[in-house]
Amino acid sequence: MKVWVDRTVCENHGQCTAVAPENFSMNKDGVMEYEEAVSDDDLDSVEDAVDGCPVQAIFLMDE
Ligand code: SF4
């Protein structure tokens, strides 16, 4: 699976970084960065990040 974030709606509050730190992190400028590739082990966490994003900016898709 692969994750994609719509930067036009992401507000960089970072909820995803708390829920799925394997794929999402905040850089020193306070901007969220993410790793597109989602491992099987991290899929549940990334799905929680999708559900928890307050602006529904995170999308999971097949490669
Ligand atoms: S939870 Fe959503 S809005 Fe917040 S940083 Fe992550 S993708 Fe952006």
mmCIF file with all atom_site columns, N, CA and C and ligand atoms in Angstrom:
data_model
loop_
_atom_site.group_PDB
_atom_site.id
_atom_site.type_symbol
_atom_site.label_atom_id
_atom_site.label_alt_id
_atom_site.label_comp_id
_atom_site.label_asym_id
_atom_site.label_entity_id
_atom_site.label_seq_id
_atom_site.pdbx_PDB_ins_code
_atom_site.Cartn_x
_atom_site.Cartn_y
_atom_site.Cartn_z
_atom_site.occupancy
_atom_site.B_iso_or_equiv
_atom_site.pdbx_formal_charge
_atom_site.auth_seq_id
_atom_site.auth_comp_id
_atom_site.auth_asym_id
_atom_site.auth_atom_id
_atom_site.pdbx_PDB_model_num
ATOM   1   N  N   . MET A 1 1  ? 0.849  -1.190 0.000  1.00 0.00 ? 1  MET A N   1
ATOM   2   C  CA  . MET A 1 1  ? 0.000  0.000  0.000  1.00 0.00 ? 1  MET A CA  1
ATOM   3   C  C   . MET A 1 1  ? 0.888  1.244  0.000  1.00 0.00 ? 1  MET A C   1
ATOM   4   N  N   . LYS A 1 2  ? 0.269  2.335  -0.433 1.00 0.00 ? 2  LYS A N   1
ATOM   5   C  CA  . LYS A 1 2  ? 0.991  3.596  -0.549 1.00 0.00 ? 2  LYS A CA  1
ATOM   6   C  C   . LYS A 1 2  ? 0.110  4.691  0.057  1.00 0.00 ? 2  LYS A C   1
ATOM   7   N  N   . VAL A 1 3  ? 0.726  5.664  0.700  1.00 0.00 ? 3  VAL A N   1
ATOM   8   C  CA  . VAL A 1 3  ? -0.043 6.747  1.286  1.00 0.00 ? 3  VAL A CA  1
ATOM   9   C  C   . VAL A 1 3  ? 0.257  8.048  0.539  1.00 0.00 ? 3  VAL A C   1
ATOM   10  N  N   . TRP A 1 4  ? -0.753 8.885  0.443  1.00 0.00 ? 4  TRP A N   1
ATOM   11  C  CA  . TRP A 1 4  ? -0.603 10.174 -0.232 1.00 0.00 ? 4  TRP A CA  1
ATOM   12  C  C   . TRP A 1 4  ? -1.362 11.224 0.585  1.00 0.00 ? 4  TRP A C   1
ATOM   13  N  N   . VAL A 1 5  ? -0.757 12.386 0.733  1.00 0.00 ? 5  VAL A N   1
ATOM   14  C  CA  . VAL A 1 5  ? -1.398 13.474 1.488  1.00 0.00 ? 5  VAL A CA  1
ATOM   15  C  C   . VAL A 1 5  ? -1.688 14.638 0.547  1.00 0.00 ? 5  VAL A C   1
ATOM   16  N  N   . ASP A 1 6  ? -2.894 15.115 0.590  1.00 0.00 ? 6  ASP A N   1
ATOM   17  C  CA  . ASP A 1 6  ? -3.287 16.298 -0.189 1.00 0.00 ? 6  ASP A CA  1
ATOM   18  C  C   . ASP A 1 6  ? -2.782 17.537 0.540  1.00 0.00 ? 6  ASP A C   1
ATOM   19  N  N   . ARG A 1 7  ? -1.677 18.078 0.048  1.00 0.00 ? 7  ARG A N   1
ATOM   20  C  CA  . ARG A 1 7  ? -1.049 19.228 0.696  1.00 0.00 ? 7  ARG A CA  1
ATOM   21  C  C   . ARG A 1 7  ? -1.915 20.483 0.623  1.00 0.00 ? 7  ARG A C   1
ATOM   22  N  N   . THR A 1 8  ? -2.876 20.500 -0.251 1.00 0.00 ? 8  THR A N   1
ATOM   23  C  CA  . THR A 1 8  ? -3.719 21.691 -0.354 1.00 0.00 ? 8  THR A CA  1
ATOM   24  C  C   . THR A 1 8  ? -4.706 21.781 0.804  1.00 0.00 ? 8  THR A C   1
ATOM   25  N  N   . VAL A 1 9  ? -4.901 20.672 1.513  1.00 0.00 ? 9  VAL A N   1
ATOM   26  C  CA  . VAL A 1 9  ? -5.826 20.714 2.659  1.00 0.00 ? 9  VAL A CA  1
ATOM   27  C  C   . VAL A 1 9  ? -5.150 20.405 3.994  1.00 0.00 ? 9  VAL A C   1
ATOM   28  N  N   . CYS A 1 10 ? -3.966 19.764 3.973  1.00 0.00 ? 10 CYS A N   1
ATOM   29  C  CA  . CYS A 1 10 ? -3.242 19.457 5.218  1.00 0.00 ? 10 CYS A CA  1
ATOM   30  C  C   . CYS A 1 10 ? -2.918 20.756 5.954  1.00 0.00 ? 10 CYS A C   1
ATOM   31  N  N   . GLU A 1 11 ? -3.153 20.737 7.280  1.00 0.00 ? 11 GLU A N   1
ATOM   32  C  CA  . GLU A 1 11 ? -2.914 21.943 8.091  1.00 0.00 ? 11 GLU A CA  1
ATOM   33  C  C   . GLU A 1 11 ? -1.714 21.794 9.020  1.00 0.00 ? 11 GLU A C   1
ATOM   34  N  N   . ASN A 1 12 ? -0.948 20.704 8.851  1.00 0.00 ? 12 ASN A N   1
ATOM   35  C  CA  . ASN A 1 12 ? 0.313  20.523 9.588  1.00 0.00 ? 12 ASN A CA  1
ATOM   36  C  C   . ASN A 1 12 ? 0.165  20.555 11.107 1.00 0.00 ? 12 ASN A C   1
ATOM   37  N  N   . HIS A 1 13 ? -0.971 20.103 11.605 1.00 0.00 ? 13 HIS A N   1
ATOM   38  C  CA  . HIS A 1 13 ? -1.099 20.053 13.068 1.00 0.00 ? 13 HIS A CA  1
ATOM   39  C  C   . HIS A 1 13 ? -0.430 18.809 13.640 1.00 0.00 ? 13 HIS A C   1
ATOM   40  N  N   . GLY A 1 14 ? -0.255 17.784 12.817 1.00 0.00 ? 14 GLY A N   1
ATOM   41  C  CA  . GLY A 1 14 ? 0.588  16.660 13.210 1.00 0.00 ? 14 GLY A CA  1
ATOM   42  C  C   . GLY A 1 14 ? -0.085 15.496 13.908 1.00 0.00 ? 14 GLY A C   1
ATOM   43  N  N   . GLN A 1 15 ? -1.397 15.426 13.903 1.00 0.00 ? 15 GLN A N   1
ATOM   44  C  CA  . GLN A 1 15 ? -2.041 14.274 14.535 1.00 0.00 ? 15 GLN A CA  1
ATOM   45  C  C   . GLN A 1 15 ? -1.529 12.965 13.947 1.00 0.00 ? 15 GLN A C   1
ATOM   46  N  N   . CYS A 1 16 ? -1.298 12.941 12.653 1.00 0.00 ? 16 CYS A N   1
ATOM   47  C  CA  . CYS A 1 16 ? -0.833 11.714 11.993 1.00 0.00 ? 16 CYS A CA  1
ATOM   48  C  C   . CYS A 1 16 ? 0.532  11.291 12.517 1.00 0.00 ? 16 CYS A C   1
ATOM   49  N  N   . THR A 1 17 ? 1.355  12.243 12.910 1.00 0.00 ? 17 THR A N   1
ATOM   50  C  CA  . THR A 1 17 ? 2.700  11.898 13.372 1.00 0.00 ? 17 THR A CA  1
ATOM   51  C  C   . THR A 1 17 ? 2.653  11.187 14.722 1.00 0.00 ? 17 THR A C   1
ATOM   52  N  N   . ALA A 1 18 ? 1.616  11.460 15.503 1.00 0.00 ? 18 ALA A N   1
ATOM   53  C  CA  . ALA A 1 18 ? 1.463  10.790 16.790 1.00 0.00 ? 18 ALA A CA  1
ATOM   54  C  C   . ALA A 1 18 ? 0.900  9.388  16.599 1.00 0.00 ? 18 ALA A C   1
ATOM   55  N  N   . VAL A 1 19 ? -0.005 9.236  15.632 1.00 0.00 ? 19 VAL A N   1
ATOM   56  C  CA  . VAL A 1 19 ? -0.685 7.956  15.423 1.00 0.00 ? 19 VAL A CA  1
ATOM   57  C  C   . VAL A 1 19 ? 0.175  6.978  14.620 1.00 0.00 ? 19 VAL A C   1
ATOM   58  N  N   . ALA A 1 20 ? 0.897  7.487  13.641 1.00 0.00 ? 20 ALA A N   1
ATOM   59  C  CA  . ALA A 1 20 ? 1.680  6.620  12.755 1.00 0.00 ? 20 ALA A CA  1
ATOM   60  C  C   . ALA A 1 20 ? 3.074  7.215  12.516 1.00 0.00 ? 20 ALA A C   1
ATOM   61  N  N   . PRO A 1 21 ? 3.897  7.225  13.567 1.00 0.00 ? 21 PRO A N   1
ATOM   62  C  CA  . PRO A 1 21 ? 5.218  7.863  13.457 1.00 0.00 ? 21 PRO A CA  1
ATOM   63  C  C   . PRO A 1 21 ? 6.152  7.163  12.475 1.00 0.00 ? 21 PRO A C   1
ATOM   64  N  N   . GLU A 1 22 ? 5.824  5.919  12.115 1.00 0.00 ? 22 GLU A N   1
ATOM   65  C  CA  . GLU A 1 22 ? 6.672  5.213  11.146 1.00 0.00 ? 22 GLU A CA  1
ATOM   66  C  C   . GLU A 1 22 ? 6.575  5.862  9.771  1.00 0.00 ? 22 GLU A C   1
ATOM   67  N  N   . ASN A 1 23 ? 5.440  6.475  9.471  1.00 0.00 ? 23 ASN A N   1
ATOM   68  C  CA  . ASN A 1 23 ? 5.253  7.074  8.147  1.00 0.00 ? 23 ASN A CA  1
ATOM   69  C  C   . ASN A 1 23 ? 5.195  8.603  8.157  1.00 0.00 ? 23 ASN A C   1
ATOM   70  N  N   . PHE A 1 24 ? 4.846  9.194  9.316  1.00 0.00 ? 24 PHE A N   1
ATOM   71  C  CA  . PHE A 1 24 ? 4.647  10.648 9.349  1.00 0.00 ? 24 PHE A CA  1
ATOM   72  C  C   . PHE A 1 24 ? 5.529  11.281 10.417 1.00 0.00 ? 24 PHE A C   1
ATOM   73  N  N   . SER A 1 25 ? 6.102  12.429 10.100 1.00 0.00 ? 25 SER A N   1
ATOM   74  C  CA  . SER A 1 25 ? 6.909  13.155 11.090 1.00 0.00 ? 25 SER A CA  1
ATOM   75  C  C   . SER A 1 25 ? 6.814  14.650 10.790 1.00 0.00 ? 25 SER A C   1
ATOM   76  N  N   . MET A 1 26 ? 7.202  15.433 11.792 1.00 0.00 ? 26 MET A N   1
ATOM   77  C  CA  . MET A 1 26 ? 7.248  16.881 11.601 1.00 0.00 ? 26 MET A CA  1
ATOM   78  C  C   . MET A 1 26 ? 8.700  17.290 11.389 1.00 0.00 ? 26 MET A C   1
ATOM   79  N  N   . ASN A 1 27 ? 8.988  18.129 10.411 1.00 0.00 ? 27 ASN A N   1
ATOM   80  C  CA  . ASN A 1 27 ? 10.363 18.586 10.244 1.00 0.00 ? 27 ASN A CA  1
ATOM   81  C  C   . ASN A 1 27 ? 10.608 19.817 11.112 1.00 0.00 ? 27 ASN A C   1
ATOM   82  N  N   . LYS A 1 28 ? 11.817 20.333 11.082 1.00 0.00 ? 28 LYS A N   1
ATOM   83  C  CA  . LYS A 1 28 ? 12.187 21.432 11.989 1.00 0.00 ? 28 LYS A CA  1
ATOM   84  C  C   . LYS A 1 28 ? 11.435 22.716 11.681 1.00 0.00 ? 28 LYS A C   1
ATOM   85  N  N   . ASP A 1 29 ? 10.853 22.804 10.506 1.00 0.00 ? 29 ASP A N   1
ATOM   86  C  CA  . ASP A 1 29 ? 10.068 23.983 10.144 1.00 0.00 ? 29 ASP A CA  1
ATOM   87  C  C   . ASP A 1 29 ? 8.585  23.814 10.470 1.00 0.00 ? 29 ASP A C   1
ATOM   88  N  N   . GLY A 1 30 ? 8.251  22.695 11.128 1.00 0.00 ? 30 GLY A N   1
ATOM   89  C  CA  . GLY A 1 30 ? 6.863  22.478 11.498 1.00 0.00 ? 30 GLY A CA  1
ATOM   90  C  C   . GLY A 1 30 ? 5.983  22.010 10.356 1.00 0.00 ? 30 GLY A C   1
ATOM   91  N  N   . VAL A 1 31 ? 6.629  21.443 9.339  1.00 0.00 ? 31 VAL A N   1
ATOM   92  C  CA  . VAL A 1 31 ? 5.869  20.919 8.204  1.00 0.00 ? 31 VAL A CA  1
ATOM   93  C  C   . VAL A 1 31 ? 5.894  19.391 8.269  1.00 0.00 ? 31 VAL A C   1
ATOM   94  N  N   . MET A 1 32 ? 4.751  18.794 8.091  1.00 0.00 ? 32 MET A N   1
ATOM   95  C  CA  . MET A 1 32 ? 4.653  17.349 8.125  1.00 0.00 ? 32 MET A CA  1
ATOM   96  C  C   . MET A 1 32 ? 5.318  16.748 6.884  1.00 0.00 ? 32 MET A C   1
ATOM   97  N  N   . GLU A 1 33 ? 6.129  15.712 7.125  1.00 0.00 ? 33 GLU A N   1
ATOM   98  C  CA  . GLU A 1 33 ? 6.731  14.963 6.026  1.00 0.00 ? 33 GLU A CA  1
ATOM   99  C  C   . GLU A 1 33 ? 6.280  13.519 6.150  1.00 0.00 ? 33 GLU A C   1
ATOM   100 N  N   . TYR A 1 34 ? 6.235  12.820 5.035  1.00 0.00 ? 34 TYR A N   1
ATOM   101 C  CA  . TYR A 1 34 ? 5.793  11.432 5.125  1.00 0.00 ? 34 TYR A CA  1
ATOM   102 C  C   . TYR A 1 34 ? 6.499  10.530 4.134  1.00 0.00 ? 34 TYR A C   1
ATOM   103 N  N   . GLU A 1 35 ? 6.496  9.255  4.508  1.00 0.00 ? 35 GLU A N   1
ATOM   104 C  CA  . GLU A 1 35 ? 7.056  8.194  3.670  1.00 0.00 ? 35 GLU A CA  1
ATOM   105 C  C   . GLU A 1 35 ? 5.883  7.536  2.941  1.00 0.00 ? 35 GLU A C   1
ATOM   106 N  N   . GLU A 1 36 ? 5.968  7.494  1.623  1.00 0.00 ? 36 GLU A N   1
ATOM   107 C  CA  . GLU A 1 36 ? 4.840  6.969  0.838  1.00 0.00 ? 36 GLU A CA  1
ATOM   108 C  C   . GLU A 1 36 ? 4.596  5.485  1.039  1.00 0.00 ? 36 GLU A C   1
ATOM   109 N  N   . ALA A 1 37 ? 5.654  4.717  1.091  1.00 0.00 ? 37 ALA A N   1
ATOM   110 C  CA  . ALA A 1 37 ? 5.497  3.262  1.164  1.00 0.00 ? 37 ALA A CA  1
ATOM   111 C  C   . ALA A 1 37 ? 5.018  2.843  2.556  1.00 0.00 ? 37 ALA A C   1
ATOM   112 N  N   . VAL A 1 38 ? 3.961  2.057  2.601  1.00 0.00 ? 38 VAL A N   1
ATOM   113 C  CA  . VAL A 1 38 ? 3.405  1.589  3.872  1.00 0.00 ? 38 VAL A CA  1
ATOM   114 C  C   . VAL A 1 38 ? 3.666  0.088  3.993  1.00 0.00 ? 38 VAL A C   1
ATOM   115 N  N   . SER A 1 39 ? 4.396  -0.300 5.037  1.00 0.00 ? 39 SER A N   1
ATOM   116 C  CA  . SER A 1 39 ? 4.659  -1.728 5.226  1.00 0.00 ? 39 SER A CA  1
ATOM   117 C  C   . SER A 1 39 ? 3.422  -2.391 5.812  1.00 0.00 ? 39 SER A C   1
ATOM   118 N  N   . ASP A 1 40 ? 3.347  -3.709 5.661  1.00 0.00 ? 40 ASP A N   1
ATOM   119 C  CA  . ASP A 1 40 ? 2.201  -4.441 6.213  1.00 0.00 ? 40 ASP A CA  1
ATOM   120 C  C   . ASP A 1 40 ? 2.092  -4.212 7.716  1.00 0.00 ? 40 ASP A C   1
ATOM   121 N  N   . ASP A 1 41 ? 3.228  -4.141 8.394  1.00 0.00 ? 41 ASP A N   1
ATOM   122 C  CA  . ASP A 1 41 ? 3.220  -3.959 9.844  1.00 0.00 ? 41 ASP A CA  1
ATOM   123 C  C   . ASP A 1 41 ? 2.650  -2.604 10.251 1.00 0.00 ? 41 ASP A C   1
ATOM   124 N  N   . ASP A 1 42 ? 2.793  -1.609 9.394  1.00 0.00 ? 42 ASP A N   1
ATOM   125 C  CA  . ASP A 1 42 ? 2.374  -0.243 9.743  1.00 0.00 ? 42 ASP A CA  1
ATOM   126 C  C   . ASP A 1 42 ? 0.994  0.119  9.191  1.00 0.00 ? 42 ASP A C   1
ATOM   127 N  N   . LEU A 1 43 ? 0.365  -0.819 8.483  1.00 0.00 ? 43 LEU A N   1
ATOM   128 C  CA  . LEU A 1 43 ? -0.896 -0.495 7.823  1.00 0.00 ? 43 LEU A CA  1
ATOM   129 C  C   . LEU A 1 43 ? -1.995 -0.065 8.805  1.00 0.00 ? 43 LEU A C   1
ATOM   130 N  N   . ASP A 1 44 ? -2.120 -0.768 9.926  1.00 0.00 ? 44 ASP A N   1
ATOM   131 C  CA  . ASP A 1 44 ? -3.159 -0.412 10.900 1.00 0.00 ? 44 ASP A CA  1
ATOM   132 C  C   . ASP A 1 44 ? -2.967 1.014  11.415 1.00 0.00 ? 44 ASP A C   1
ATOM   133 N  N   . SER A 1 45 ? -1.714 1.374  11.701 1.00 0.00 ? 45 SER A N   1
ATOM   134 C  CA  . SER A 1 45 ? -1.432 2.716  12.208 1.00 0.00 ? 45 SER A CA  1
ATOM   135 C  C   . SER A 1 45 ? -1.761 3.774  11.164 1.00 0.00 ? 45 SER A C   1
ATOM   136 N  N   . VAL A 1 46 ? -1.402 3.496  9.922  1.00 0.00 ? 46 VAL A N   1
ATOM   137 C  CA  . VAL A 1 46 ? -1.673 4.478  8.869  1.00 0.00 ? 46 VAL A CA  1
ATOM   138 C  C   . VAL A 1 46 ? -3.187 4.602  8.633  1.00 0.00 ? 46 VAL A C   1
ATOM   139 N  N   . GLU A 1 47 ? -3.897 3.483  8.742  1.00 0.00 ? 47 GLU A N   1
ATOM   140 C  CA  . GLU A 1 47 ? -5.362 3.559  8.618  1.00 0.00 ? 47 GLU A CA  1
ATOM   141 C  C   . GLU A 1 47 ? -5.950 4.414  9.745  1.00 0.00 ? 47 GLU A C   1
ATOM   142 N  N   . ASP A 1 48 ? -5.374 4.298  10.951 1.00 0.00 ? 48 ASP A N   1
ATOM   143 C  CA  . ASP A 1 48 ? -5.819 5.150  12.062 1.00 0.00 ? 48 ASP A CA  1
ATOM   144 C  C   . ASP A 1 48 ? -5.518 6.622  11.767 1.00 0.00 ? 48 ASP A C   1
ATOM   145 N  N   . ALA A 1 49 ? -4.386 6.884  11.125 1.00 0.00 ? 49 ALA A N   1
ATOM   146 C  CA  . ALA A 1 49 ? -4.040 8.266  10.760 1.00 0.00 ? 49 ALA A CA  1
ATOM   147 C  C   . ALA A 1 49 ? -5.035 8.805  9.730  1.00 0.00 ? 49 ALA A C   1
ATOM   148 N  N   . VAL A 1 50 ? -5.402 7.963  8.770  1.00 0.00 ? 50 VAL A N   1
ATOM   149 C  CA  . VAL A 1 50 ? -6.414 8.370  7.776  1.00 0.00 ? 50 VAL A CA  1
ATOM   150 C  C   . VAL A 1 50 ? -7.709 8.754  8.496  1.00 0.00 ? 50 VAL A C   1
ATOM   151 N  N   . ASP A 1 51 ? -8.140 7.881  9.408  1.00 0.00 ? 51 ASP A N   1
ATOM   152 C  CA  . ASP A 1 51 ? -9.398 8.125  10.120 1.00 0.00 ? 51 ASP A CA  1
ATOM   153 C  C   . ASP A 1 51 ? -9.306 9.344  11.031 1.00 0.00 ? 51 ASP A C   1
ATOM   154 N  N   . GLY A 1 52 ? -8.104 9.606  11.575 1.00 0.00 ? 52 GLY A N   1
ATOM   155 C  CA  . GLY A 1 52 ? -7.961 10.667 12.559 1.00 0.00 ? 52 GLY A CA  1
ATOM   156 C  C   . GLY A 1 52 ? -7.607 12.028 12.005 1.00 0.00 ? 52 GLY A C   1
ATOM   157 N  N   . CYS A 1 53 ? -7.258 12.093 10.734 1.00 0.00 ? 53 CYS A N   1
ATOM   158 C  CA  . CYS A 1 53 ? -6.902 13.401 10.172 1.00 0.00 ? 53 CYS A CA  1
ATOM   159 C  C   . CYS A 1 53 ? -8.125 14.321 10.182 1.00 0.00 ? 53 CYS A C   1
ATOM   160 N  N   . PRO A 1 54 ? -8.016 15.465 10.841 1.00 0.00 ? 54 PRO A N   1
ATOM   161 C  CA  . PRO A 1 54 ? -9.195 16.333 11.001 1.00 0.00 ? 54 PRO A CA  1
ATOM   162 C  C   . PRO A 1 54 ? -9.705 16.947 9.705  1.00 0.00 ? 54 PRO A C   1
ATOM   163 N  N   . VAL A 1 55 ? -8.863 16.955 8.693  1.00 0.00 ? 55 VAL A N   1
ATOM   164 C  CA  . VAL A 1 55 ? -9.309 17.543 7.422  1.00 0.00 ? 55 VAL A CA  1
ATOM   165 C  C   . VAL A 1 55 ? -9.352 16.504 6.290  1.00 0.00 ? 55 VAL A C   1
ATOM   166 N  N   . GLN A 1 56 ? -9.245 15.226 6.684  1.00 0.00 ? 56 GLN A N   1
ATOM   167 C  CA  . GLN A 1 56 ? -9.325 14.109 5.721  1.00 0.00 ? 56 GLN A CA  1
ATOM   168 C  C   . GLN A 1 56 ? -8.382 14.300 4.530  1.00 0.00 ? 56 GLN A C   1
ATOM   169 N  N   . ALA A 1 57 ? -7.130 14.585 4.861  1.00 0.00 ? 57 ALA A N   1
ATOM   170 C  CA  . ALA A 1 57 ? -6.144 14.866 3.816  1.00 0.00 ? 57 ALA A CA  1
ATOM   171 C  C   . ALA A 1 57 ? -5.331 13.635 3.418  1.00 0.00 ? 57 ALA A C   1
ATOM   172 N  N   . ILE A 1 58 ? -5.480 12.521 4.177  1.00 0.00 ? 58 ILE A N   1
ATOM   173 C  CA  . ILE A 1 58 ? -4.619 11.351 3.945  1.00 0.00 ? 58 ILE A CA  1
ATOM   174 C  C   . ILE A 1 58 ? -5.390 10.284 3.176  1.00 0.00 ? 58 ILE A C   1
ATOM   175 N  N   . PHE A 1 59 ? -4.731 9.754  2.154  1.00 0.00 ? 59 PHE A N   1
ATOM   176 C  CA  . PHE A 1 59 ? -5.366 8.734  1.313  1.00 0.00 ? 59 PHE A CA  1
ATOM   177 C  C   . PHE A 1 59 ? -4.453 7.526  1.205  1.00 0.00 ? 59 PHE A C   1
ATOM   178 N  N   . LEU A 1 60 ? -5.043 6.343  1.334  1.00 0.00 ? 60 LEU A N   1
ATOM   179 C  CA  . LEU A 1 60 ? -4.326 5.088  1.147  1.00 0.00 ? 60 LEU A CA  1
ATOM   180 C  C   . LEU A 1 60 ? -4.721 4.513  -0.201 1.00 0.00 ? 60 LEU A C   1
ATOM   181 N  N   . MET A 1 61 ? -3.742 3.981  -0.935 1.00 0.00 ? 61 MET A N   1
ATOM   182 C  CA  . MET A 1 61 ? -4.071 3.400  -2.236 1.00 0.00 ? 61 MET A CA  1
ATOM   183 C  C   . MET A 1 61 ? -3.156 2.225  -2.527 1.00 0.00 ? 61 MET A C   1
ATOM   184 N  N   . ASP A 1 62 ? -3.621 1.353  -3.405 1.00 0.00 ? 62 ASP A N   1
ATOM   185 C  CA  . ASP A 1 62 ? -2.769 0.266  -3.860 1.00 0.00 ? 62 ASP A CA  1
ATOM   186 C  C   . ASP A 1 62 ? -1.640 0.866  -4.675 1.00 0.00 ? 62 ASP A C   1
ATOM   187 N  N   . GLU A 1 63 ? -0.514 0.192  -4.646 1.00 0.00 ? 63 GLU A N   1
ATOM   188 C  CA  . GLU A 1 63 ? 0.652  0.695  -5.402 1.00 0.00 ? 63 GLU A CA  1
ATOM   189 C  C   . GLU A 1 63 ? 0.325  0.756  -6.879 1.00 0.00 ? 63 GLU A C   1
HETATM 190 S  S1  . SF4 B 2 .  ? -3.274 14.817 10.535 1.00 0.00 ? 1  SF4 B S1  1
HETATM 191 FE FE1 . SF4 B 2 .  ? -3.902 15.505 8.480  1.00 0.00 ? 1  SF4 B FE1 1
HETATM 192 S  S2  . SF4 B 2 .  ? -3.858 17.728 8.579  1.00 0.00 ? 1  SF4 B S2  1
HETATM 193 FE FE2 . SF4 B 2 .  ? -2.680 16.981 10.313 1.00 0.00 ? 1  SF4 B FE2 1
HETATM 194 S  S3  . SF4 B 2 .  ? -0.555 16.929 9.590  1.00 0.00 ? 1  SF4 B S3  1
HETATM 195 FE FE3 . SF4 B 2 .  ? -1.431 14.901 9.252  1.00 0.00 ? 1  SF4 B FE3 1
HETATM 196 S  S4  . SF4 B 2 .  ? -2.194 14.981 7.135  1.00 0.00 ? 1  SF4 B S4  1
HETATM 197 FE FE4 . SF4 B 2 .  ? -1.882 17.078 7.793  1.00 0.00 ? 1  SF4 B FE4 1
#
